[in-house]
Short mmCIF file of C-alpha atoms and ligand atoms in Angstrom, two decimals:
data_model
loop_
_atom_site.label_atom_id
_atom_site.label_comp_id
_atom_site.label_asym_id
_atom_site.label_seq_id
_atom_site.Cartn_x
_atom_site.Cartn_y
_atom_site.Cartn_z
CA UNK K 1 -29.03 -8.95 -56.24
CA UNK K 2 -26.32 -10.47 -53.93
CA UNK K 3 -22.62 -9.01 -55.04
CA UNK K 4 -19.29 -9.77 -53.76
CA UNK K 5 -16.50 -7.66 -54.33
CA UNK K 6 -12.62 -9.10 -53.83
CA UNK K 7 -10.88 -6.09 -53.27
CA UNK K 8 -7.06 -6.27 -53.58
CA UNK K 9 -5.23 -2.91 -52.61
CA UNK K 10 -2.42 -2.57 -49.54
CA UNK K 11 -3.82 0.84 -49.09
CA UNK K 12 -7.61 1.54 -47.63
CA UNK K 13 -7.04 5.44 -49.02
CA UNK K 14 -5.88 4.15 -52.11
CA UNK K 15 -8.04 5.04 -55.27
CA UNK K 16 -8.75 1.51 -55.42
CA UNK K 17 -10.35 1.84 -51.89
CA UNK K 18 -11.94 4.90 -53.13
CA UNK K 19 -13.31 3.17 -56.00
CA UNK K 20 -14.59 0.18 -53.92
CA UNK K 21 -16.85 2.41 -51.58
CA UNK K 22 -18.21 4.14 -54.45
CA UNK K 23 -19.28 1.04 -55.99
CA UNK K 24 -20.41 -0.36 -52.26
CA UNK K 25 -22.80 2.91 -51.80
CA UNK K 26 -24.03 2.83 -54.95
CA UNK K 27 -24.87 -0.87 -55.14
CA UNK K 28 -26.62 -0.77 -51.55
CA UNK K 29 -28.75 2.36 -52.56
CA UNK K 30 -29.86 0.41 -55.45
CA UNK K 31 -31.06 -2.23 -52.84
CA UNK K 32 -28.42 -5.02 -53.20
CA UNK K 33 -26.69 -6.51 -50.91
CA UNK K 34 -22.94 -6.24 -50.75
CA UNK K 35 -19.99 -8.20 -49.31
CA UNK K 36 -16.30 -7.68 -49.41
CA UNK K 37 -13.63 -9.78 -49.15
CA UNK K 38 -10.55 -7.25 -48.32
CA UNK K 39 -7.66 -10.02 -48.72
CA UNK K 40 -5.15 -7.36 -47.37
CA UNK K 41 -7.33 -6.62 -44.19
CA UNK K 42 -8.03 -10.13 -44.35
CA UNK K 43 -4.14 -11.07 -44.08
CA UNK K 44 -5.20 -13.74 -46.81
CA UNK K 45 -2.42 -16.54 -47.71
CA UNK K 46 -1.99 -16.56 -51.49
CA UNK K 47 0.25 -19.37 -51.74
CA UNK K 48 -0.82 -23.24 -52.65
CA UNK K 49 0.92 -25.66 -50.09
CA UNK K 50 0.40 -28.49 -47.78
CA UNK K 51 -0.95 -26.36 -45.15
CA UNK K 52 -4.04 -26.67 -48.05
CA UNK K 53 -4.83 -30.16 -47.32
CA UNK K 54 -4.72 -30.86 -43.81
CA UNK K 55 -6.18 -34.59 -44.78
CA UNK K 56 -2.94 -35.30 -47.16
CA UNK K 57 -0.90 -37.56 -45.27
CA UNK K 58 2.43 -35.98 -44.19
CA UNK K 59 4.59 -39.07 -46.73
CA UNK K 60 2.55 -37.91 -49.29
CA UNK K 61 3.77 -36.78 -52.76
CA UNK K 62 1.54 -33.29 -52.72
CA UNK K 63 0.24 -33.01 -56.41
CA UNK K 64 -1.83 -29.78 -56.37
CA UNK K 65 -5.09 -30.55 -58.34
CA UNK K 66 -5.30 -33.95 -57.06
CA UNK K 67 -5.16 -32.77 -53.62
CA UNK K 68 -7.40 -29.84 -54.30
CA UNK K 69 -10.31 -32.30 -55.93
CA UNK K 70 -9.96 -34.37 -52.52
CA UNK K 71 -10.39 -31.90 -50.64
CA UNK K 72 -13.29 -30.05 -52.34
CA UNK K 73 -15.19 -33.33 -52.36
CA UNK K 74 -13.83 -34.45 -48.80
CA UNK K 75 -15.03 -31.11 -47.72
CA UNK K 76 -11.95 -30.51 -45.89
CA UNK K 77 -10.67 -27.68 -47.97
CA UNK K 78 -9.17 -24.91 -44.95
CA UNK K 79 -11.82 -22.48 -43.56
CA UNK K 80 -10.58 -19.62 -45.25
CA UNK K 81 -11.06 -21.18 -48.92
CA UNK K 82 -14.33 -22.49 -47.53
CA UNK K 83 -16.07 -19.24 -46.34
CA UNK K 84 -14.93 -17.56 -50.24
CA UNK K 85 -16.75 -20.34 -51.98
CA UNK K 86 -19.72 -20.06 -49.95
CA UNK K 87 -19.15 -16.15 -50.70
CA UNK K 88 -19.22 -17.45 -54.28
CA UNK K 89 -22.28 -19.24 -54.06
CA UNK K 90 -24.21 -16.87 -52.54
CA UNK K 91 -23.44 -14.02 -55.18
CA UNK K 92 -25.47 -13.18 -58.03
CA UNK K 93 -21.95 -10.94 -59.11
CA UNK K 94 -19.07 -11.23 -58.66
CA UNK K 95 -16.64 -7.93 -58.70
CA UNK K 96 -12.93 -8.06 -58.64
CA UNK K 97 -11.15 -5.33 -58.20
CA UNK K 98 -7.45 -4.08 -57.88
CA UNK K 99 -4.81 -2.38 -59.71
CA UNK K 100 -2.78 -3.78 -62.66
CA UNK K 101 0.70 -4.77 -61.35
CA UNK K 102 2.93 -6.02 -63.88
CA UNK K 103 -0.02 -6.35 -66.26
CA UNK K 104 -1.89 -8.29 -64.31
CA UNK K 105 -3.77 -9.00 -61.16
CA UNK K 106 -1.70 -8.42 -57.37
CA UNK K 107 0.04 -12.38 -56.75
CA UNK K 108 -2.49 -11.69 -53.62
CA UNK K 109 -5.90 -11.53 -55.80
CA UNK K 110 -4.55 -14.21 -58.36
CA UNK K 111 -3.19 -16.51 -55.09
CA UNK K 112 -6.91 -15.66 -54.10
CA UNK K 113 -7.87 -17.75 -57.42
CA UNK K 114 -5.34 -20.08 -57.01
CA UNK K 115 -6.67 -21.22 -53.39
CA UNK K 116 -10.91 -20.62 -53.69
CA UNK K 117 -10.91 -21.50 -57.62
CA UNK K 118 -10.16 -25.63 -56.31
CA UNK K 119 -10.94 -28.93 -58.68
CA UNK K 120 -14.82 -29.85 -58.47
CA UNK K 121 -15.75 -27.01 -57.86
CA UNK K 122 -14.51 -23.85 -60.56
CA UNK K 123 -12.98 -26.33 -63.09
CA UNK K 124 -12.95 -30.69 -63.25
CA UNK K 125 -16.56 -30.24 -63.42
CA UNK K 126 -18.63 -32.27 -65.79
CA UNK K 127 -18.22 -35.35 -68.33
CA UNK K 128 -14.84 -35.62 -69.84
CA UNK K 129 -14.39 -37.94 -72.87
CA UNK K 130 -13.74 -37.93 -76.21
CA UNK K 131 -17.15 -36.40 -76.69
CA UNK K 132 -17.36 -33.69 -74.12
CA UNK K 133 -14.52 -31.58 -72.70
CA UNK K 134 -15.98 -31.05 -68.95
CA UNK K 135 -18.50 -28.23 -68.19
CA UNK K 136 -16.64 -25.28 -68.70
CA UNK K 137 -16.47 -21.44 -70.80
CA UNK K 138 -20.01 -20.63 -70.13
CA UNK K 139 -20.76 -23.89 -68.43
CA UNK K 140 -19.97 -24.86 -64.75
CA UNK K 141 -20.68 -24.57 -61.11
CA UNK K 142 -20.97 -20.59 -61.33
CA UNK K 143 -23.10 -20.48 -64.43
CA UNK K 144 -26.28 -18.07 -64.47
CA UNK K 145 -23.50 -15.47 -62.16
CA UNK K 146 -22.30 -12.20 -63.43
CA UNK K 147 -18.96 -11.10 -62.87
CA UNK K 148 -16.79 -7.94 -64.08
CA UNK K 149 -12.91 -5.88 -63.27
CA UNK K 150 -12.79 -2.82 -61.99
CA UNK K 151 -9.25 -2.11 -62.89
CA UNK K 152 -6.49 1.07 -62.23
CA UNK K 153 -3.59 1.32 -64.41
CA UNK K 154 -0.72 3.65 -64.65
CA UNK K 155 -0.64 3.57 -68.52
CA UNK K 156 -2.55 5.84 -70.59
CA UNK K 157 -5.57 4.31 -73.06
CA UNK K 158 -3.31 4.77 -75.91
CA UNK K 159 -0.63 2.38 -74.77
CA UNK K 160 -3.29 0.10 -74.30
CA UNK K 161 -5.45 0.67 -77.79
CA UNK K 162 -4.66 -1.76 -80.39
CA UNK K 163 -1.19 -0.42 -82.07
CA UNK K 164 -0.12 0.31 -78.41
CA UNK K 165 2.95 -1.11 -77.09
CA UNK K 166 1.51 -2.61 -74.25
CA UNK K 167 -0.86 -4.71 -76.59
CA UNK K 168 -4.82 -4.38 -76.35
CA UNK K 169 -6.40 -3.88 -72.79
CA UNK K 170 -8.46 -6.48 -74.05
CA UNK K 171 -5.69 -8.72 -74.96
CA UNK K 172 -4.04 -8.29 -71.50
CA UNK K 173 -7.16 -8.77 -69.29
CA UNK K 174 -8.29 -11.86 -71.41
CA UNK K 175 -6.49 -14.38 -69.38
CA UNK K 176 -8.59 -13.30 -66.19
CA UNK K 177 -12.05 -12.48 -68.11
CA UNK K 178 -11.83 -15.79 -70.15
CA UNK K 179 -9.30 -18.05 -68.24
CA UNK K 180 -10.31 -17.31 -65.04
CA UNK K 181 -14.20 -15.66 -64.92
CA UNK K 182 -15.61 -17.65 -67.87
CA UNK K 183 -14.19 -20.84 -67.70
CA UNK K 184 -16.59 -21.77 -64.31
CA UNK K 185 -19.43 -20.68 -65.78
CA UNK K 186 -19.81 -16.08 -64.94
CA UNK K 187 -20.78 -14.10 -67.48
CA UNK K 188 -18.48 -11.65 -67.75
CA UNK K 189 -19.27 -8.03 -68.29
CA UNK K 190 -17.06 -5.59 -70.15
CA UNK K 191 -14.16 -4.36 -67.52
CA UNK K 192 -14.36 -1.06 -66.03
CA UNK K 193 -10.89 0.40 -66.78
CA UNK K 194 -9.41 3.05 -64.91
CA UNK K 195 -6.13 4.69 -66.90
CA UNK K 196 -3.64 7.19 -66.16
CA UNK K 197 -4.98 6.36 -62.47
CA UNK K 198 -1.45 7.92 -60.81
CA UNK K 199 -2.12 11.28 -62.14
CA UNK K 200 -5.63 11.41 -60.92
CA UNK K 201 -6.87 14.64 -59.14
CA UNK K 202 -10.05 15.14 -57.55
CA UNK K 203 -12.06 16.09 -60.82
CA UNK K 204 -10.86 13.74 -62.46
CA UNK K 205 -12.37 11.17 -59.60
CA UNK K 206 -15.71 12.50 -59.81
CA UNK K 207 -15.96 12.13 -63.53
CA UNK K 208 -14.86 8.44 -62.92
CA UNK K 209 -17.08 7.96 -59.60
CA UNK K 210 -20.07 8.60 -61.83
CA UNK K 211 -18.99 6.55 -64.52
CA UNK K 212 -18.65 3.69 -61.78
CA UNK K 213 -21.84 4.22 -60.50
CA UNK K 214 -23.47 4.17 -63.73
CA UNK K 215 -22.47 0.81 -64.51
CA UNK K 216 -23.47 -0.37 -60.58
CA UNK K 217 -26.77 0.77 -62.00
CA UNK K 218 -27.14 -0.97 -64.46
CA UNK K 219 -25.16 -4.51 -63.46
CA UNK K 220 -27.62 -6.60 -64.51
CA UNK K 221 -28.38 -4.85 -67.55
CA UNK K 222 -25.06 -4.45 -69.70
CA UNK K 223 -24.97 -7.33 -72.46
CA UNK K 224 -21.85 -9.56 -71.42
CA UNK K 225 -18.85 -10.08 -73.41
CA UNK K 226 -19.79 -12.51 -76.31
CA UNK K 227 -17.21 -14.93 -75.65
CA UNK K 228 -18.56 -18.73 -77.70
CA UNK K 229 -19.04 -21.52 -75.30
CA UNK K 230 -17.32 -24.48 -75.36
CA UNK K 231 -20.13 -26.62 -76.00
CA UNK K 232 -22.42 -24.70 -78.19
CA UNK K 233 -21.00 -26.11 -81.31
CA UNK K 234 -18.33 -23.48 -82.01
CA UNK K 235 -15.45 -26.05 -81.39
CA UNK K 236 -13.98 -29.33 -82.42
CA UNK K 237 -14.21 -32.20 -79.84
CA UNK K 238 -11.69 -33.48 -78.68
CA UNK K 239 -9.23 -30.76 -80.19
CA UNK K 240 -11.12 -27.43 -78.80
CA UNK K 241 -10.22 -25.77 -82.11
CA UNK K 242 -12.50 -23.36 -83.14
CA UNK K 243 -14.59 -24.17 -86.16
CA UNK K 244 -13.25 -22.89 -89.49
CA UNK K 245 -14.83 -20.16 -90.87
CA UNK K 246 -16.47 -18.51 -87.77
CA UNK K 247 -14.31 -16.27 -87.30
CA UNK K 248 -14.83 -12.38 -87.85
CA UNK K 249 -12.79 -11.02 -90.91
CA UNK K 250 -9.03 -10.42 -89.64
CA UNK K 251 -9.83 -12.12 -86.41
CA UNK K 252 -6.49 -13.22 -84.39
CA UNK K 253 -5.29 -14.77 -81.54
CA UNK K 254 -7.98 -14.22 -78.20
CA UNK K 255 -10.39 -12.47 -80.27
CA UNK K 256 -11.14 -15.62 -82.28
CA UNK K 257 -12.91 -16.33 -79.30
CA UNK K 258 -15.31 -13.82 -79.01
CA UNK K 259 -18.08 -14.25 -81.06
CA UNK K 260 -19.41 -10.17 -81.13
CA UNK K 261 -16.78 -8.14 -81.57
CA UNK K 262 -18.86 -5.43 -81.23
CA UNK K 263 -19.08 -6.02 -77.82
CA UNK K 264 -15.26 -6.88 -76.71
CA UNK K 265 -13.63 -3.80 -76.05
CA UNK K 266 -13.08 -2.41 -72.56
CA UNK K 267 -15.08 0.94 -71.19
CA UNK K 268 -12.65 3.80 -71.56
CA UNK K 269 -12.68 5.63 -67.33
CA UNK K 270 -9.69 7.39 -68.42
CA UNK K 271 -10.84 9.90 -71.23
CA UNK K 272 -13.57 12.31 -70.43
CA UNK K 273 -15.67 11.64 -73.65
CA UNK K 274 -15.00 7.89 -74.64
CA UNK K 275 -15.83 7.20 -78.44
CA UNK K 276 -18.32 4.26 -79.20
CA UNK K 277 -15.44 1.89 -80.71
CA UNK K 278 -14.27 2.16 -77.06
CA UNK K 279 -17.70 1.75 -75.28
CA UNK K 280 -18.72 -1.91 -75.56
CA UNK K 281 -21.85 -1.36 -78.10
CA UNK K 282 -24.25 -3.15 -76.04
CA UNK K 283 -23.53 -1.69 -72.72
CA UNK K 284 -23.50 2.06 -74.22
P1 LIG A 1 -3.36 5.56 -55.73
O1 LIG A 1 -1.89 5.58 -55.84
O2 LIG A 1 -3.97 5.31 -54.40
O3 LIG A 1 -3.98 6.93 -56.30
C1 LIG A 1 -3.72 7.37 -57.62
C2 LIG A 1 -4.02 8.84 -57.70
O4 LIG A 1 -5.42 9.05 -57.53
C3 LIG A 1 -3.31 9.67 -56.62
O5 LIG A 1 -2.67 10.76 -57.24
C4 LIG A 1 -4.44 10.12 -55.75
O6 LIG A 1 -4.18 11.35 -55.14
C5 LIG A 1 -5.56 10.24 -56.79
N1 LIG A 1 -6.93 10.37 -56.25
C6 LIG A 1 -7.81 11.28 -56.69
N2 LIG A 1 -8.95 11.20 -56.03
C7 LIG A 1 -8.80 10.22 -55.14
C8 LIG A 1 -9.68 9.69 -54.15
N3 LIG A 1 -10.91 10.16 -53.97
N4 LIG A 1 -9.23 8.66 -53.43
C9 LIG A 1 -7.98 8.17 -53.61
N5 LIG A 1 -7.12 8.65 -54.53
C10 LIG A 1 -7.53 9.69 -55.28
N6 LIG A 1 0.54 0.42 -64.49
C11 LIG A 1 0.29 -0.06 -65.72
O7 LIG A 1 -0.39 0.61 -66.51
N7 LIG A 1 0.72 -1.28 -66.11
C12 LIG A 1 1.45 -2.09 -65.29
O8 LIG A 1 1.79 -3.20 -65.67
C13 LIG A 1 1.75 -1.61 -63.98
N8 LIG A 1 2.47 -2.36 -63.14
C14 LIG A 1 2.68 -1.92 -61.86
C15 LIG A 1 3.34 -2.74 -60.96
C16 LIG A 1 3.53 -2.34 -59.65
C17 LIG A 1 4.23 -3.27 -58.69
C18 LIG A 1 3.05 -1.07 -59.22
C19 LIG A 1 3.24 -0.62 -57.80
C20 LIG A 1 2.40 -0.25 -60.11
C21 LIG A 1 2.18 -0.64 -61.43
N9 LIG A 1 1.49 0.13 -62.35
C22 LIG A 1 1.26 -0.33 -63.61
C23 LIG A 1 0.83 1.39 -61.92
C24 LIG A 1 -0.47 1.04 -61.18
O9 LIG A 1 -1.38 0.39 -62.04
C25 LIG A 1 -1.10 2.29 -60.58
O10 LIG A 1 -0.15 2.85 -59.67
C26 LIG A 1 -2.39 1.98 -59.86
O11 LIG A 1 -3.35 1.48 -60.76
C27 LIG A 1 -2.97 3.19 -59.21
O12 LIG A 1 -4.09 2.78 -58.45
P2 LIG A 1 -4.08 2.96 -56.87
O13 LIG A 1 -5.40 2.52 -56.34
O14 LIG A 1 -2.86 2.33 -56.28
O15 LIG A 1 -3.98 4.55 -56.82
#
């Protein structure tokens, strides 16, 4: 398999970093082959401007997704945002990972998305009309790909279980595994979650090094999160409302989206002996 990884740390000797070659050696011992896009190293810009479209004229009124479908059609897109999508398109998997800042991705990763992620190509794609929303969760340009998180975070698994105050890692993470991964088409594999990461000595790194290298192992294996598509019949068109009645007993909020909920929650890297409610059943 091909696999990109979008690495987003300041810090080579990070754990991040750490994590990254781990997951590199392992992946090219298997046989793969591996790139990295190191948007730190790579001095990437994260922010959406006119320096974008070089082909908007300079009286123009700059309206971001118009210019952005343009451009991606035009094929004058800048060569930075060109050489990630051919990145994209050349990966079987795609890997993104960083530390969670502010509950989220680094503005760098998700300015990353902004940029690469343009109209026509990771979302405007397909028929839209009253009878068919655009191809899109499940559908779309990266369809048939793989992708997965490998994430740090200072919090312990607790604050993130489901009666912790941070709310459900799941919960938090489901704007980039749904939002962002699903909606152009990846399959997205449980995240690989990496907590209490600042307290981290060098046991505790082999015990997760292992655990990352397991799941490099078995990449195209592990049963993706079982998020409904958009146009398998689970929603309402036009409305996108999902289907009365579907839904698992006590289902709420994101996880009315998922259609096995056996297969939704994030892989514990944090405990040394994760329980199966915390092991996403199929990838166990
Ligand atoms: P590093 O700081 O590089 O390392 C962490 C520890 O791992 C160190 O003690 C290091 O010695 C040790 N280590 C052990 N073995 C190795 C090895 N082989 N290689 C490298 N290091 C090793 N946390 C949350 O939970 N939620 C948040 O919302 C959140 N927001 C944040 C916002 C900001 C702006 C910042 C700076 C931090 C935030 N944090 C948050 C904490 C953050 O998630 C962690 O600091 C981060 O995940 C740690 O990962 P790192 O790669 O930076 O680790």
């Amino acid at each position: 398999m091909k696999v990109l990884i979008v690495y987003a740390h300041p810090e080579r000797r990070s754990l991040s970093g750490s994590l990254r070659d781990v997951a590199v050696r392992e992946l090219e011992a298997q046989g793969h082959e591996v790139r990295v896009s190191d948007l730190y190293a790579q001095g990437w810009k994260p922010d959406v401007d006119r320096a974008d479209f070089p082909s908007l004229p300079a009286d123009a009124r700059l309206a971001p997704a118009a210019a952005s479908r343009q451009a991606f059609e035009a094929g004058t897109l800048t060569a930075d945002v060109k050489a990630e999508i051919e990145k994209l398109l050349w990966a079987d998997v795609l890997i993104l990972l960083f530390p969670l800042w502010w509950f989220s991705m680094p503005a760098i990763l998700k300015g990353w998305v902004d940029r690469v992620f343009a109209y026509g190509f990771a979302y405007g794609v397909g028929e839209h009309s009253e009878k068919r929303w655009g191809d899109r969760y499940g559908e779309g340009r990266l369809a048939g790909k793989r992708a997965m998180l490998i994430v740090t975070a200072g919090g312990w698994q607790e604050h993130y279980s489901a009666r912790g105050i941070n709310g459900p890692i799941d919960d938090l993470l489901f704007p980039i595994n749904h939002g962002i991964l699903y909606y152009p088409g990846y399959d997205v594999l449980p995240p690989f979650v990496v907590y209490k990461a600042d307290k981290l000595d060098e046991g505790g790194f082999r015990a997760i090094a292992e655990r990352l290298r397991e799941r490099m192992r078995t990449l195209a294996t592990t049963s993706p999160i079982a998020y409904r598509r958009q146009n398998g019949g689970d929603y309402l068109i036009p409305s996108m409302q999902l289907r009365a009645g579907l839904e698992s007993p006590g289902a709420s909020g994101f996880a009315l989206h998922v259609g096995r909920t056996e297969a939704r929650s994030a892989i514990d890297e944090g405990s040394p002996t994760p329980s199966a409610r915390d092991v996403g059943a199929a990838t166990v």
